[in-house]
Tab-separated table of C-alpha atoms and ligand atoms in Angstrom:
chain	number	residue	atom	x	y	z
A	374	MET	CA	-6.623	-51.729	4.311
A	375	SER	CA	-5.646	-48.219	5.357
A	376	GLN	CA	-3.001	-47.858	8.025
A	377	GLU	CA	-2.475	-44.975	10.405
A	378	LEU	CA	0.515	-42.927	9.298
A	379	THR	CA	3.162	-42.088	11.832
A	380	GLY	CA	4.154	-38.432	11.771
A	381	ALA	CA	7.399	-39.138	9.956
A	382	GLU	CA	5.552	-40.841	7.132
A	383	GLU	CA	2.950	-38.148	6.730
A	384	GLN	CA	2.668	-36.627	3.302
A	385	ALA	CA	4.156	-33.257	2.510
A	386	VAL	CA	1.458	-30.610	2.259
A	387	LYS	CA	0.875	-27.977	-0.377
A	388	ALA	CA	1.474	-24.432	0.771
A	389	TYR	CA	1.042	-20.980	-0.692
A	390	GLY	CA	2.974	-17.836	0.096
A	391	TRP	CA	4.624	-14.764	-1.359
A	392	ALA	CA	8.266	-15.065	-2.409
A	393	ALA	CA	11.045	-12.884	-3.780
A	394	ARG	CA	12.815	-14.514	-6.738
A	395	ASP	CA	15.788	-12.168	-7.132
A	396	SER	CA	17.564	-9.220	-5.555
A	397	SER	CA	14.880	-6.775	-6.676
A	398	GLY	CA	13.205	-8.075	-3.518
A	399	VAL	CA	9.806	-7.884	-5.182
A	400	LEU	CA	7.456	-10.545	-3.820
A	401	SER	CA	4.835	-12.456	-5.796
A	402	PRO	CA	2.641	-15.525	-5.213
A	403	PHE	CA	4.512	-18.810	-4.815
A	404	HIS	CA	3.386	-22.427	-4.524
A	405	PHE	CA	5.561	-24.804	-2.527
A	406	THR	CA	5.388	-27.771	-0.138
A	407	ARG	CA	5.917	-28.104	3.580
A	408	ARG	CA	6.824	-31.319	5.342
A	409	GLY	CA	4.059	-33.454	6.823
A	410	ASN	CA	3.322	-33.013	10.501
A	411	GLY	CA	5.870	-35.147	12.407
A	412	ASP	CA	5.403	-36.654	15.859
A	413	ASN	CA	6.908	-33.612	17.606
A	414	ASP	CA	5.413	-31.020	15.262
A	415	ILE	CA	2.453	-28.754	15.255
A	416	SER	CA	0.883	-27.364	12.092
A	417	MET	CA	-0.439	-23.831	12.169
A	418	LYS	CA	-2.769	-21.813	10.017
A	419	ILE	CA	-0.942	-18.482	9.895
A	420	LEU	CA	-3.125	-15.588	11.055
A	421	TYR	CA	-0.689	-12.661	11.228
A	422	CYS	CA	2.934	-12.078	10.286
A	423	GLY	CA	5.004	-8.994	11.084
A	424	ILE	CA	7.398	-7.398	8.588
A	425	CYS	CA	10.863	-7.165	10.139
A	426	HIS	CA	13.602	-5.042	8.563
A	427	SER	CA	15.589	-8.293	8.271
A	428	ASP	CA	12.953	-9.500	5.781
A	429	LEU	CA	13.917	-6.559	3.604
A	430	HIS	CA	17.695	-7.117	4.026
A	431	LEU	CA	17.223	-10.756	2.981
A	432	ALA	CA	14.620	-10.319	0.226
A	433	LYS	CA	17.040	-7.918	-1.489
A	434	ASP	CA	20.076	-10.088	-0.681
A	435	GLU	CA	21.785	-7.151	0.991
A	436	VAL	CA	23.850	-9.607	3.078
A	437	GLY	CA	24.843	-11.855	0.158
A	438	MET	CA	23.367	-15.014	1.702
A	439	THR	CA	19.890	-15.232	0.205
A	440	ILE	CA	18.700	-18.463	-1.397
A	441	TYR	CA	15.939	-17.650	-3.887
A	442	PRO	CA	13.037	-18.091	-3.963
A	443	ILE	CA	12.671	-16.749	-0.443
A	444	VAL	CA	9.432	-16.518	1.547
A	445	PRO	CA	10.235	-14.075	4.369
A	446	GLY	CA	8.483	-13.704	7.702
A	447	HIS	CA	9.548	-14.667	11.220
A	448	GLU	CA	7.011	-12.872	13.371
A	449	ILE	CA	4.231	-15.423	13.111
A	450	VAL	CA	1.039	-15.920	15.065
A	451	GLY	CA	-1.336	-18.661	14.062
A	452	GLU	CA	-3.925	-21.227	15.047
A	453	VAL	CA	-2.858	-24.794	15.708
A	454	THR	CA	-4.531	-27.119	13.202
A	455	LYS	CA	-2.702	-30.362	13.892
A	456	VAL	CA	-0.511	-31.835	16.632
A	457	GLY	CA	1.897	-34.768	16.448
A	458	ARG	CA	1.529	-37.685	18.854
A	459	ASN	CA	4.373	-36.501	21.138
A	460	VAL	CA	3.199	-32.901	21.379
A	461	THR	CA	2.391	-31.832	24.953
A	462	LYS	CA	2.226	-28.010	24.936
A	463	PHE	CA	-0.495	-27.505	22.320
A	464	LYS	CA	-3.855	-28.769	21.218
A	465	VAL	CA	-5.813	-28.059	18.060
A	466	GLY	CA	-7.382	-24.591	18.210
A	467	ASP	CA	-4.671	-23.043	20.420
A	468	ILE	CA	-3.044	-19.769	19.385
A	469	ALA	CA	0.716	-20.083	19.029
A	470	GLY	CA	3.723	-18.065	17.940
A	471	VAL	CA	6.825	-18.779	15.863
A	472	GLY	CA	9.809	-16.446	15.744
A	473	CYS	CA	13.213	-16.463	14.101
A	474	MET	CA	14.139	-20.126	14.386
A	475	VAL	CA	12.516	-23.492	13.792
A	476	GLY	CA	15.333	-25.861	14.707
A	477	SER	CA	18.653	-26.386	16.494
A	478	CYS	CA	20.820	-29.356	17.533
A	479	ARG	CA	19.261	-29.463	21.033
A	480	SER	CA	22.458	-30.918	22.557
A	481	CYS	CA	25.327	-28.404	22.293
A	482	ASP	CA	26.406	-26.107	25.140
A	483	ASN	CA	24.194	-23.315	23.818
A	484	CYS	CA	21.123	-25.503	23.360
A	485	THR	CA	21.410	-27.069	26.818
A	486	GLN	CA	21.551	-23.573	28.328
A	487	ASP	CA	18.391	-22.407	26.534
A	488	LEU	CA	20.452	-20.419	24.044
A	489	GLU	CA	19.276	-22.213	20.908
A	490	ASN	CA	19.618	-18.872	19.129
A	491	TYR	CA	23.418	-19.282	19.345
A	492	CYS	CA	23.499	-22.975	18.327
A	493	PRO	CA	25.877	-23.487	15.377
A	494	LYS	CA	23.183	-25.691	13.806
A	495	MET	CA	20.318	-23.318	14.449
A	496	VAL	CA	17.757	-23.308	11.626
A	497	TRP	CA	16.306	-19.923	10.733
A	498	THR	CA	12.576	-19.808	10.040
A	499	TYR	CA	13.327	-18.954	6.415
A	500	ASN	CA	16.316	-18.885	4.069
A	501	LYS	CA	17.810	-22.032	5.656
A	502	HIS	CA	17.562	-25.795	5.276
A	503	HIS	CA	15.961	-28.316	7.600
A	504	GLU	CA	18.055	-31.284	8.741
A	505	ASP	CA	16.580	-33.367	5.905
A	506	GLY	CA	17.868	-30.856	3.340
A	507	SER	CA	14.517	-29.276	2.547
A	508	ARG	CA	14.193	-25.489	2.488
A	509	THR	CA	12.640	-23.379	5.229
A	510	PHE	CA	10.026	-20.841	4.195
A	511	GLY	CA	8.676	-18.090	6.427
A	512	GLY	CA	5.406	-16.622	7.531
A	513	TYR	CA	4.294	-14.686	4.460
A	514	SER	CA	2.374	-17.900	3.740
A	515	ASP	CA	-0.781	-19.770	4.607
A	516	LYS	CA	0.593	-22.423	6.965
A	517	ILE	CA	3.715	-23.668	8.735
A	518	VAL	CA	4.867	-26.916	10.360
A	519	VAL	CA	7.234	-26.557	13.333
A	520	ASP	CA	8.658	-28.724	16.106
A	521	GLU	CA	6.737	-27.676	19.210
A	522	HIS	CA	9.983	-26.813	21.016
A	523	PHE	CA	10.269	-23.789	18.724
A	524	VAL	CA	6.716	-22.598	19.260
A	525	VAL	CA	5.550	-20.305	22.066
A	526	GLN	CA	2.192	-20.186	23.782
A	527	ILE	CA	0.304	-16.932	23.399
A	528	PRO	CA	-1.640	-15.829	26.491
A	529	LYS	CA	-5.323	-15.157	25.858
A	530	ASN	CA	-5.313	-11.455	26.770
A	531	LEU	CA	-2.817	-10.449	24.069
A	532	PRO	CA	-4.304	-8.977	20.861
A	533	LEU	CA	-2.826	-11.068	18.084
A	534	GLN	CA	-1.937	-8.360	15.570
A	535	GLY	CA	0.325	-6.553	18.014
A	536	THR	CA	1.710	-9.811	19.379
A	537	ALA	CA	3.198	-11.081	16.112
A	538	PRO	CA	6.071	-8.516	16.009
A	539	MET	CA	7.173	-9.451	19.482
A	540	LEU	CA	8.303	-12.856	18.193
A	541	CYS	CA	11.337	-11.113	16.665
A	542	ALA	CA	11.367	-7.390	17.450
A	543	GLY	CA	10.319	-7.996	21.055
A	544	ILE	CA	12.701	-10.794	21.979
A	545	THR	CA	15.628	-9.201	20.127
A	546	VAL	CA	15.634	-6.241	22.495
A	547	TYR	CA	14.249	-7.999	25.589
A	548	SER	CA	17.060	-10.570	25.673
A	549	PRO	CA	20.052	-8.180	25.771
A	550	MET	CA	18.224	-5.718	28.003
A	551	ARG	CA	17.799	-8.540	30.537
A	552	TYR	CA	21.251	-10.072	30.053
A	553	PHE	CA	23.114	-6.766	30.354
A	554	GLY	CA	21.023	-5.552	33.289
A	555	LEU	CA	19.452	-2.637	31.442
A	556	MET	CA	15.819	-3.501	32.087
A	557	GLU	CA	15.772	-2.374	35.679
A	558	PRO	CA	14.047	0.396	37.618
A	559	GLY	CA	16.092	3.572	37.748
A	560	LYS	CA	18.478	2.614	34.938
A	561	HIS	CA	18.896	5.126	32.126
A	562	LEU	CA	18.553	3.396	28.750
A	563	GLY	CA	19.266	4.959	25.369
A	564	VAL	CA	17.393	3.534	22.376
A	565	VAL	CA	18.858	4.351	18.979
A	566	GLY	CA	16.368	4.123	16.099
A	567	LEU	CA	12.667	4.267	16.876
A	568	GLY	CA	11.456	1.526	14.559
A	569	GLY	CA	10.069	-1.963	15.163
A	570	LEU	CA	12.818	-3.061	17.561
A	571	GLY	CA	13.336	0.371	19.082
A	572	HIS	CA	9.759	0.969	20.115
A	573	MET	CA	9.609	-2.457	21.778
A	574	ALA	CA	12.753	-1.580	23.773
A	575	VAL	CA	11.041	1.611	24.925
A	576	LYS	CA	7.929	-0.289	26.027
A	577	PHE	CA	9.839	-2.949	27.985
A	578	ALA	CA	12.091	-0.402	29.680
A	579	LYS	CA	9.194	1.864	30.652
A	580	ALA	CA	7.289	-1.144	32.052
A	581	VAL	CA	10.006	-1.712	34.660
A	582	GLY	CA	10.452	1.967	35.519
A	583	ALA	CA	13.647	2.735	33.641
A	584	LYS	CA	14.374	6.183	32.224
A	585	VAL	CA	14.389	6.098	28.420
A	586	THR	CA	16.051	8.455	25.972
A	587	VAL	CA	15.495	7.887	22.264
A	588	ILE	CA	18.248	8.905	19.836
A	589	SER	CA	16.620	9.318	16.429
A	590	THR	CA	17.118	10.767	12.969
A	591	SER	CA	13.392	11.610	12.725
A	592	PRO	CA	12.197	14.786	14.454
A	593	ASN	CA	8.642	13.940	13.344
A	594	LYS	CA	8.605	10.942	15.710
A	595	LYS	CA	9.206	13.053	18.818
A	596	LYS	CA	5.686	14.134	19.780
A	597	GLU	CA	4.180	10.661	19.635
A	598	ALA	CA	7.220	9.094	21.316
A	599	VAL	CA	6.863	11.383	24.301
A	600	GLU	CA	3.084	11.450	24.492
A	601	GLN	CA	2.195	7.868	23.569
A	602	LEU	CA	5.267	5.799	24.426
A	603	GLY	CA	6.259	7.794	27.501
A	604	VAL	CA	9.815	8.454	26.305
A	605	ASP	CA	11.571	10.736	28.813
A	606	GLU	CA	13.906	12.457	26.375
A	607	PHE	CA	14.164	12.499	22.589
A	608	LEU	CA	17.483	13.451	21.012
A	609	ILE	CA	18.045	14.149	17.347
A	610	SER	CA	21.196	12.283	16.380
A	611	HIS	CA	22.620	15.103	14.243
A	612	ASP	CA	22.010	17.809	16.864
A	613	GLN	CA	25.435	18.182	18.462
A	614	GLU	CA	24.157	20.470	21.204
A	615	GLN	CA	21.551	17.975	22.363
A	616	LEU	CA	24.066	15.148	22.302
A	617	GLN	CA	26.662	17.162	24.168
A	618	ALA	CA	24.210	17.884	26.967
A	619	ALA	CA	23.510	14.155	27.393
A	620	MET	CA	27.159	12.946	27.420
A	621	GLY	CA	28.027	10.466	30.179
A	622	THR	CA	24.436	9.982	31.379
A	623	MET	CA	23.348	6.543	30.168
A	624	ASP	CA	23.832	3.112	31.750
A	625	GLY	CA	23.286	1.387	28.458
A	626	ILE	CA	22.215	1.876	24.867
A	627	ILE	CA	20.360	-0.482	22.553
A	628	ASP	CA	21.283	0.376	18.977
A	629	THR	CA	18.618	-0.877	16.544
A	630	VAL	CA	19.666	1.079	13.464
A	631	SER	CA	19.467	-0.819	10.180
A	632	ALA	CA	21.996	1.275	8.217
A	633	ALA	CA	25.620	2.327	8.721
A	634	HIS	CA	25.922	5.182	11.237
A	635	PRO	CA	28.582	6.642	13.521
A	636	LEU	CA	29.058	5.039	16.957
A	637	LEU	CA	31.485	7.497	18.517
A	638	HIS	CA	28.869	9.837	19.950
A	639	LEU	CA	26.900	6.855	21.283
A	640	VAL	CA	29.927	5.670	23.263
A	641	GLY	CA	30.193	9.222	24.592
A	642	LEU	CA	26.630	9.134	25.885
A	643	LEU	CA	27.497	6.228	28.203
A	644	LYS	CA	28.514	6.539	31.837
A	645	THR	CA	31.682	4.822	33.019
A	646	ASN	CA	31.058	1.034	32.686
A	647	GLY	CA	28.250	1.774	30.247
A	648	LYS	CA	27.221	-0.782	27.649
A	649	LEU	CA	26.485	-0.224	23.966
A	650	ILE	CA	24.522	-3.173	22.620
A	651	LEU	CA	24.266	-3.540	18.866
A	652	VAL	CA	21.219	-5.391	17.588
A	653	GLY	CA	20.652	-3.533	14.327
A	654	ALA	CA	22.400	-5.230	11.441
A	655	PRO	CA	23.899	-2.751	8.955
A	656	ILE	CA	25.916	-4.446	6.254
A	657	GLN	CA	28.993	-2.218	6.501
A	658	PRO	CA	31.302	-2.725	9.505
A	659	PRO	CA	31.077	0.111	12.041
A	660	GLU	CA	33.840	2.593	12.751
A	661	LEU	CA	34.690	2.243	16.404
A	662	PRO	CA	37.513	4.303	17.909
A	663	VAL	CA	39.137	2.557	20.871
A	664	PHE	CA	40.155	5.438	23.164
A	665	PRO	CA	36.639	6.443	24.203
A	666	LEU	CA	36.065	2.825	25.245
A	667	ILE	CA	39.282	2.542	27.237
A	668	LEU	CA	38.692	5.832	28.992
A	669	GLY	CA	35.546	4.717	30.771
A	670	ARG	CA	35.765	0.889	30.775
A	671	LYS	CA	32.920	0.802	28.284
A	672	LEU	CA	31.605	-2.302	26.598
A	673	VAL	CA	30.331	-2.845	23.072
A	674	ALA	CA	28.420	-6.082	22.451
A	675	GLY	CA	26.088	-7.703	19.976
A	676	SER	CA	23.032	-9.849	20.519
A	677	ALA	CA	20.831	-12.022	18.305
A	678	THR	CA	17.158	-12.700	19.101
A	679	GLY	CA	16.743	-14.969	22.158
A	680	GLY	CA	16.301	-18.602	23.192
A	681	MET	CA	12.911	-20.312	23.321
A	682	LYS	CA	12.585	-20.224	27.118
A	683	GLU	CA	13.335	-16.513	27.162
A	684	THR	CA	10.967	-15.870	24.240
A	685	GLN	CA	8.136	-17.443	26.237
A	686	GLU	CA	9.203	-15.378	29.273
A	687	MET	CA	9.119	-12.211	27.138
A	688	ILE	CA	5.614	-12.986	25.842
A	689	ASP	CA	4.401	-13.700	29.383
A	690	PHE	CA	6.009	-10.451	30.599
A	691	ALA	CA	4.264	-8.576	27.777
A	692	ALA	CA	0.918	-10.153	28.675
A	693	LYS	CA	1.375	-9.197	32.343
A	694	HIS	CA	2.165	-5.585	31.449
A	695	ASN	CA	-0.302	-5.306	28.539
A	696	ILE	CA	2.505	-4.675	26.069
A	697	THR	CA	2.116	-5.232	22.342
A	698	ALA	CA	3.690	-3.662	19.274
A	699	ASP	CA	2.086	-0.606	17.645
A	700	VAL	CA	1.109	-1.897	14.234
A	701	GLU	CA	-0.303	-0.983	10.852
A	702	VAL	CA	-2.237	-4.005	9.631
A	703	ILE	CA	-2.081	-4.581	5.876
A	704	PRO	CA	-3.392	-7.054	3.303
A	705	MET	CA	-0.995	-9.534	1.706
A	706	ASP	CA	-0.986	-7.776	-1.662
A	707	TYR	CA	0.288	-4.560	-0.017
A	708	VAL	CA	3.529	-6.290	1.001
A	709	ASN	CA	5.752	-4.762	-1.714
A	710	THR	CA	4.604	-1.237	-0.898
A	711	ALA	CA	5.088	-1.998	2.789
A	712	LEU	CA	8.676	-3.128	2.186
A	713	GLU	CA	9.380	0.098	0.276
A	714	ARG	CA	7.970	2.063	3.187
A	715	VAL	CA	10.094	0.089	5.691
A	716	ALA	CA	13.159	1.099	3.661
A	717	LYS	CA	12.123	4.737	4.090
A	718	THR	CA	11.350	4.262	7.832
A	719	ASP	CA	7.784	5.232	7.015
A	720	VAL	CA	5.939	3.065	9.520
A	721	LYS	CA	4.901	3.451	13.151
A	722	TYR	CA	6.211	1.083	14.098
A	723	ARG	CA	5.560	-2.293	12.472
A	724	PHE	CA	3.617	-3.590	9.500
A	725	VAL	CA	1.672	-6.754	10.212
A	726	ILE	CA	0.157	-8.762	7.377
A	727	ASP	CA	-3.389	-9.995	7.935
A	728	VAL	CA	-2.429	-13.289	6.352
A	729	ALA	CA	-5.477	-15.448	7.036
A	730	ASN	CA	-7.988	-12.953	5.682
A	731	THR	CA	-6.077	-11.747	2.642
A	732	ILE	CA	-3.663	-14.342	1.269
A	733	LYS	CA	-6.358	-16.180	-0.776
A	734	SER	CA	-4.679	-19.559	-0.484
A	735	PRO	CA	-5.953	-22.177	-2.922
A	736	TYR	CA	-5.078	-24.936	-0.398
B	979	NAP	P1	13.051	-0.558	11.361
B	979	NAP	O1	11.673	-0.742	11.888
B	979	NAP	O2	13.252	-0.156	9.963
B	979	NAP	O3	13.792	0.463	12.355
B	979	NAP	C1	15.111	0.877	12.170
B	979	NAP	C2	15.225	2.326	12.632
B	979	NAP	O4	16.579	2.738	12.443
B	979	NAP	C3	14.408	3.311	11.832
B	979	NAP	O5	13.084	3.423	12.283
B	979	NAP	C4	15.163	4.613	12.032
B	979	NAP	O6	14.804	5.177	13.285
B	979	NAP	C5	16.612	4.137	12.147
B	979	NAP	N1	17.327	4.329	10.883
B	979	NAP	C6	17.008	3.840	9.673
B	979	NAP	N2	17.908	4.223	8.747
B	979	NAP	C7	18.820	4.965	9.400
B	979	NAP	C8	20.023	5.624	9.010
B	979	NAP	N3	20.435	5.601	7.742
B	979	NAP	N4	20.731	6.283	9.950
B	979	NAP	C9	20.303	6.313	11.221
B	979	NAP	N5	19.178	5.695	11.662
B	979	NAP	C10	18.451	5.038	10.750
B	979	NAP	O7	13.885	-1.904	11.523
B	979	NAP	P2	13.745	-3.062	12.630
B	979	NAP	O8	12.865	-4.107	12.110
B	979	NAP	O9	13.523	-2.459	13.952
B	979	NAP	O10	15.214	-3.670	12.549
B	979	NAP	C11	16.334	-2.870	12.844
B	979	NAP	C12	17.615	-3.592	12.518
B	979	NAP	O11	17.755	-4.697	13.400
B	979	NAP	C13	17.673	-4.177	11.104
B	979	NAP	O12	18.994	-4.047	10.623
B	979	NAP	C14	17.336	-5.631	11.317
B	979	NAP	O13	17.854	-6.471	10.318
B	979	NAP	C15	18.027	-5.871	12.643
B	979	NAP	N6	17.537	-7.017	13.406
B	979	NAP	C16	18.454	-7.683	14.148
B	979	NAP	C17	18.050	-8.745	14.936
B	979	NAP	C18	19.035	-9.441	15.815
B	979	NAP	O14	18.794	-10.583	16.175
B	979	NAP	N7	20.119	-8.803	16.201
B	979	NAP	C19	16.703	-9.134	14.939
B	979	NAP	C20	15.799	-8.400	14.187
B	979	NAP	C21	16.224	-7.334	13.420
B	979	NAP	P3	14.705	6.771	13.483
B	979	NAP	O15	13.700	7.223	12.467
B	979	NAP	O16	14.222	6.911	14.888
B	979	NAP	O17	16.070	7.322	13.258
B	980	ZN	ZN1	13.344	-10.006	12.618
B	981	ZN	ZN1	22.821	-26.660	19.579
């Protein structure tokens, strides 16, 4: 006689994705298993997944912490295909989003303050282990199983392709801009690096009526930044004259740059009490002279993604203001070329993989 399985007893499911096997970072098809759908889990058919620069850092083991094989991807939008018996937020057929994390202890000081992203036991969406010791694999794959606490609801008016990147790029800039009071009307925000994260910072800041200056290495991004994104000023980071003219004018700066770069002139751009927030993750430690900080009571801080409550708030804010990422949608088998182009900053401003239509999953 057949018996109903509880979630915990459910069979692991076969899954199919694209993985890097070594520090070449080259991805190729990969068969693996995901856990069965537990009582608190939802299963999702992955529709779209954004390509974050962190995927590149990790696929190539630039940080020295990659566990191969690695299936990257933490900007995931999908359709709910299964819900566990305790699930309350989702039903089959809903559209849902998964970002950078899929687990945390749920009881530490960080977790109880909706800061799961700073939980010492936080489980990244890929390149980590679940509590049971099994590996996590990301969104460059056909399906995913996640505790509903780590899944956000996607409002109906948001186009899905442009929504996927907000699950990492969006929340990573939204959270510090909120926390440090930089997403306010009349504030002058500097955004360093006009890539995936940077262009989301511009969109959020413009939505609340802040003044935005982009500090970029790419003169060819200026026209579109001003005309399409509404950037107020666009400074070229090696143009000393332009920088000099802007010294002491900014309330805060979000630095999204993925490679080592000087910080001194950025500190100089801040007003007294100004805040330089580092979200980009270059491998080399930055050079940071102290005197310019002292002489102006300036603050330098870091920030990592955001908690689940704030991620939902960010998505709802985006829906209210019709904000999505500007994306180039690509098929799964273009992923290696896309990663090469990310390395060369040759994308405006985010690649999104059309997973469902192009991954050709055998399962
Ligand atoms: P991205 O799309 O590649 O954008 C990075 C931008 O930085 C580029 O578009 C470019 O902008 C600028 N840049 C690149 N190389 C540079 C160099 N050598 N010198 C100066 N500027 C340079 O990357 P992303 O996905 O936005 O991610 C940016 C960084 O944030 C990555 O390091 C990523 O790992 C990190 N990240 C951190 C978190 C977090 O939680 N803190 C979350 C997600 C990502 P211009 O052409 O305008 O100069
Ligand atoms: Zn990311
Ligand atoms: Zn915790």
